[in-house]
GROMACS .gro file of C-alpha atoms in nm:
model
  224
    1MET     CA    1  -4.012  12.269   2.157
    2SER     CA    2  -4.073  11.915   2.055
    3ASN     CA    3  -3.952  11.640   2.319
    4ILE     CA    4  -4.028  11.360   2.050
    5THR     CA    5  -3.720  11.122   2.025
    6VAL     CA    6  -3.586  11.016   1.679
    7GLN     CA    7  -3.447  10.693   1.635
    8ASP     CA    8  -3.244  10.605   1.312
    9VAL     CA    9  -3.356  10.255   1.295
   10LYS     CA   10  -3.162  10.179   0.951
   11GLU     CA   11  -2.849  10.304   1.128
   12ARG     CA   12  -2.896  10.069   1.446
   13VAL     CA   13  -2.994   9.781   1.195
   14ILE     CA   14  -2.671   9.814   0.983
   15ALA     CA   15  -2.482   9.854   1.309
   16ASP     CA   16  -2.626   9.523   1.458
   17ASN     CA   17  -2.569   9.384   1.138
   18ASP     CA   18  -2.202   9.462   1.115
   19ALA     CA   19  -2.157   9.312   1.458
   20VAL     CA   20  -2.262   8.962   1.359
   21ALA     CA   21  -2.069   9.015   1.047
   22GLY     CA   22  -1.748   9.056   1.253
   23VAL     CA   23  -1.821   8.762   1.475
   24LEU     CA   24  -1.872   8.528   1.145
   25ARG     CA   25  -1.548   8.657   0.987
   26ALA     CA   26  -1.374   8.554   1.313
   27GLU     CA   27  -1.508   8.214   1.334
   28LEU     CA   28  -1.442   8.177   0.949
   29GLU     CA   29  -1.105   8.299   0.987
   30ALA     CA   30  -1.051   8.037   1.283
   31LYS     CA   31  -1.147   7.774   1.058
   32ASN     CA   32  -0.939   7.892   0.781
   33VAL     CA   33  -1.270   7.892   0.554
   34PHE     CA   34  -1.269   8.149   0.278
   35LEU     CA   35  -1.625   8.295   0.228
   36ILE     CA   36  -1.717   8.499  -0.097
   37ASN     CA   37  -2.022   8.713  -0.141
   38LEU     CA   38  -2.129   8.679  -0.479
   39MET     CA   39  -2.375   8.962  -0.623
   40ALA     CA   40  -2.549   9.056  -0.926
   41SER     CA   41  -2.877   9.135  -1.070
   42PRO     CA   42  -3.097   8.856  -1.151
   43GLY     CA   43  -3.006   8.702  -1.494
   44ALA     CA   44  -2.653   8.853  -1.499
   45GLY     CA   45  -2.493   8.497  -1.492
   46LYS     CA   46  -2.420   8.437  -1.134
   47THR     CA   47  -2.502   8.055  -1.121
   48THR     CA   48  -2.322   7.989  -1.465
   49THR     CA   49  -2.027   8.184  -1.365
   50LEU     CA   50  -2.008   8.005  -1.040
   51VAL     CA   51  -2.057   7.641  -1.212
   52ARG     CA   52  -1.744   7.731  -1.438
   53THR     CA   53  -1.554   7.884  -1.139
   54ILE     CA   54  -1.611   7.566  -0.915
   55ASN     CA   55  -1.491   7.344  -1.200
   56ALA     CA   56  -1.176   7.532  -1.243
   57LEU     CA   57  -1.118   7.556  -0.864
   58LYS     CA   58  -1.244   7.203  -0.732
   59ASP     CA   59  -0.938   6.961  -0.792
   60GLU     CA   60  -0.729   7.223  -0.523
   61TYR     CA   61  -1.017   7.326  -0.282
   62ARG     CA   62  -1.307   7.179  -0.118
   63ILE     CA   63  -1.571   7.391  -0.197
   64GLY     CA   64  -1.942   7.458  -0.047
   65VAL     CA   65  -2.225   7.704  -0.185
   66MET     CA   66  -2.498   7.862  -0.038
   67GLU     CA   67  -2.798   7.947  -0.294
   68ALA     CA   68  -2.988   8.236  -0.162
   69ASP     CA   69  -3.354   8.305  -0.329
   70VAL     CA   70  -3.690   8.418  -0.230
   71ASP     CA   71  -3.790   8.056  -0.361
   72SER     CA   72  -3.746   7.757  -0.559
   73VAL     CA   73  -3.429   7.500  -0.566
   74VAL     CA   74  -3.334   7.555  -0.910
   75ASP     CA   75  -2.993   7.718  -0.869
   76ALA     CA   76  -2.899   7.449  -0.605
   77GLU     CA   77  -2.986   7.154  -0.813
   78THR     CA   78  -2.755   7.322  -1.093
   79ILE     CA   79  -2.479   7.347  -0.835
   80GLU     CA   80  -2.513   7.010  -0.693
   81LYS     CA   81  -2.402   6.873  -1.040
   82THR     CA   82  -2.064   7.022  -0.970
   83GLY     CA   83  -1.998   6.793  -0.691
   84ALA     CA   84  -1.978   7.104  -0.449
   85LYS     CA   85  -2.161   7.087  -0.114
   86VAL     CA   86  -2.455   7.299  -0.160
   87ILE     CA   87  -2.740   7.447   0.044
   88GLN     CA   88  -3.059   7.640  -0.082
   89LEU     CA   89  -3.136   7.937   0.160
   90HIS     CA   90  -3.493   8.070   0.114
   91THR     CA   91  -3.505   8.446   0.233
   92GLY     CA   92  -3.909   8.471   0.261
   93GLY     CA   93  -3.932   8.771   0.073
   94SER     CA   94  -3.618   8.940   0.158
   95CYS     CA   95  -3.420   9.094  -0.114
   96HIS     CA   96  -3.092   9.032   0.036
   97MET     CA   97  -2.885   8.842   0.293
   98ASP     CA   98  -2.761   8.989   0.613
   99ALA     CA   99  -2.503   8.851   0.842
  100ASP     CA  100  -2.749   8.630   1.059
  101MET     CA  101  -2.894   8.497   0.799
  102THR     CA  102  -2.555   8.383   0.658
  103LYS     CA  103  -2.429   8.284   0.976
  104ARG     CA  104  -2.725   8.037   1.006
  105GLY     CA  105  -2.659   7.936   0.654
  106ILE     CA  106  -2.290   7.848   0.722
  107GLU     CA  107  -2.405   7.610   1.043
  108ALA     CA  108  -2.649   7.444   0.812
  109LEU     CA  109  -2.411   7.385   0.557
  110GLY     CA  110  -2.131   7.274   0.769
  111THR     CA  111  -1.772   7.381   0.731
  112ASP     CA  112  -1.564   7.104   0.885
  113ASN     CA  113  -1.438   6.964   0.537
  114LEU     CA  114  -1.444   7.294   0.349
  115ASP     CA  115  -1.166   7.543   0.216
  116VAL     CA  116  -1.409   7.801  -0.002
  117VAL     CA  117  -1.751   7.882   0.058
  118PHE     CA  118  -1.945   8.103  -0.203
  119LEU     CA  119  -2.275   8.275  -0.100
  120GLU     CA  120  -2.484   8.361  -0.427
  121ASN     CA  121  -2.670   8.665  -0.293
  122VAL     CA  122  -3.031   8.734  -0.393
  123GLY     CA  123  -3.034   8.911  -0.719
  124ASN     CA  124  -3.026   9.264  -0.651
  125LEU     CA  125  -2.795   9.555  -0.702
  126VAL     CA  126  -2.902   9.756  -0.429
  127CYS     CA  127  -2.998   9.602  -0.071
  128PRO     CA  128  -2.697   9.346  -0.093
  129ALA     CA  129  -2.436   9.614  -0.149
  130GLU     CA  130  -2.539   9.750   0.203
  131PHE     CA  131  -2.502   9.457   0.431
  132ASP     CA  132  -2.183   9.294   0.542
  133VAL     CA  133  -2.249   8.912   0.549
  134GLY     CA  134  -1.878   8.856   0.703
  135ALA     CA  135  -1.713   8.756   0.361
  136ALA     CA  136  -1.347   8.772   0.313
  137LYS     CA  137  -1.432   8.911  -0.038
  138LYS     CA  138  -1.701   9.068  -0.229
  139VAL     CA  139  -1.747   8.974  -0.573
  140MET     CA  140  -1.991   9.152  -0.826
  141ILE     CA  141  -2.085   9.036  -1.183
  142LEU     CA  142  -2.215   9.266  -1.429
  143SER     CA  143  -2.370   9.153  -1.752
  144VAL     CA  144  -2.316   9.342  -2.062
  145PRO     CA  145  -2.699   9.342  -2.156
  146GLU     CA  146  -2.728   9.550  -1.848
  147GLY     CA  147  -2.545   9.846  -1.979
  148ASP     CA  148  -2.204  10.020  -1.923
  149ASP     CA  149  -2.375  10.292  -1.712
  150LYS     CA  150  -2.483  10.096  -1.405
  151PRO     CA  151  -2.173  10.241  -1.165
  152LEU     CA  152  -2.366  10.570  -1.212
  153LYS     CA  153  -2.711  10.407  -1.124
  154TYR     CA  154  -2.592  10.183  -0.858
  155PRO     CA  155  -2.269  10.347  -0.699
  156LEU     CA  156  -2.256  10.176  -0.368
  157MET     CA  157  -2.259   9.826  -0.534
  158PHE     CA  158  -1.952   9.928  -0.726
  159THR     CA  159  -1.799  10.112  -0.442
  160VAL     CA  160  -1.803   9.807  -0.181
  161SER     CA  161  -1.681   9.519  -0.417
  162ASP     CA  162  -1.351   9.395  -0.435
  163CYS     CA  163  -1.365   9.235  -0.785
  164LEU     CA  164  -1.591   9.298  -1.097
  165LEU     CA  165  -1.675   9.015  -1.350
  166VAL     CA  166  -1.826   9.178  -1.684
  167ASN     CA  167  -2.005   8.859  -1.774
  168LYS     CA  168  -2.165   8.776  -2.138
  169THR     CA  169  -1.890   8.970  -2.313
  170ASP     CA  170  -1.968   8.734  -2.632
  171THR     CA  171  -2.262   8.977  -2.660
  172ALA     CA  172  -2.094   9.324  -2.636
  173LYS     CA  173  -2.125   9.420  -2.990
  174VAL     CA  174  -2.517   9.353  -2.981
  175PHE     CA  175  -2.555   9.571  -2.712
  176HIS     CA  176  -2.315   9.848  -2.801
  177PHE     CA  177  -2.127   9.782  -2.445
  178GLU     CA  178  -1.822   9.978  -2.396
  179ILE     CA  179  -1.575   9.820  -2.138
  180ASP     CA  180  -1.344  10.135  -2.140
  181ARG     CA  181  -1.629  10.334  -2.084
  182LEU     CA  182  -1.738  10.121  -1.772
  183LYS     CA  183  -1.386  10.147  -1.642
  184GLU     CA  184  -1.435  10.547  -1.642
  185ASN     CA  185  -1.768  10.535  -1.475
  186ILE     CA  186  -1.628  10.288  -1.203
  187LYS     CA  187  -1.287  10.490  -1.143
  188PRO     CA  188  -1.426  10.756  -0.908
  189LEU     CA  189  -1.590  10.493  -0.710
  190ASN     CA  190  -1.338  10.215  -0.688
  191GLN     CA  191  -1.021  10.293  -0.879
  192HIS     CA  192  -0.844   9.989  -0.780
  193MET     CA  193  -1.080   9.737  -0.818
  194PRO     CA  194  -0.998   9.474  -1.089
  195VAL     CA  195  -1.198   9.425  -1.387
  196PHE     CA  196  -1.239   9.095  -1.548
  197PRO     CA  197  -1.427   9.068  -1.881
  198VAL     CA  198  -1.561   8.709  -1.890
  199SER     CA  199  -1.807   8.483  -2.073
  200ALA     CA  200  -1.948   8.188  -1.875
  201LEU     CA  201  -2.074   8.049  -2.203
  202THR     CA  202  -1.764   8.026  -2.389
  203GLY     CA  203  -1.521   8.056  -2.095
  204ASP     CA  204  -1.320   8.345  -2.224
  205GLY     CA  205  -1.143   8.572  -1.953
  206PHE     CA  206  -1.173   8.313  -1.685
  207ASP     CA  207  -0.831   8.216  -1.629
  208GLU     CA  208  -0.743   8.574  -1.530
  209TRP     CA  209  -1.045   8.568  -1.282
  210ILE     CA  210  -0.941   8.220  -1.147
  211THR     CA  211  -0.581   8.344  -1.111
  212TRP     CA  212  -0.673   8.655  -0.915
  213LEU     CA  213  -0.914   8.460  -0.704
  214LYS     CA  214  -0.654   8.169  -0.606
  215ASN     CA  215  -0.387   8.452  -0.526
  216GLU     CA  216  -0.667   8.625  -0.308
  217ILE     CA  217  -0.734   8.295  -0.123
  218LYS     CA  218  -0.329   8.224  -0.085
  219THR     CA  219  -0.282   8.575   0.048
  220TRP     CA  220  -0.572   8.553   0.293
  221ARG     CA  221  -0.445   8.241   0.430
  222LEU     CA  222  -0.091   8.396   0.487
  223HIS     CA  223  -0.228   8.645   0.691
  224ASN     CA  224  -0.468   8.417   0.905
   0.00000   0.00000   0.00000
């Protein structure tokens, strides 16, 4: 019989990450800062959606943004034009943000004069779903060109998300995208998750999304 010890490294990594996420979540709650983990594939329209969202919220909330990318400052420069406080986070090749990276990003951003912070995670439908970053809410964006079958291919992302924005609805006819078929594919994974069809280009559907987000922030504050 073998005496070799087997250690599940991934399980330990996730457990360590969850511990840091819990500490960060408690710290943000104490400061009354609402952190949103925004996740999507590259090209889904995260930054464009975020710009329109910030413009709809900035008269009511003081907003900060952490832009996570492997390289460049392109998205941070775009966000800066909204007037939101922004910091660029380079992940050094990592395909996701974890709790420790997020905590260090929050410390660098500073939260003394902020009410809401968005983390625009690295573009990816796999790794970001596995790592709790200490956010109050996880919001996913799926763009119409990606297809309505994505819940079948990337189930964890749809399972852990609190809200789904279906972006680029202005292209639905071109890509034969069926919102009802998407919802049927989501139902076995997360039947209570709200789904908001939106177009970051035209603004269609944003009223419903912004109303939901404001209600979530208000509810969160009442419980903290």
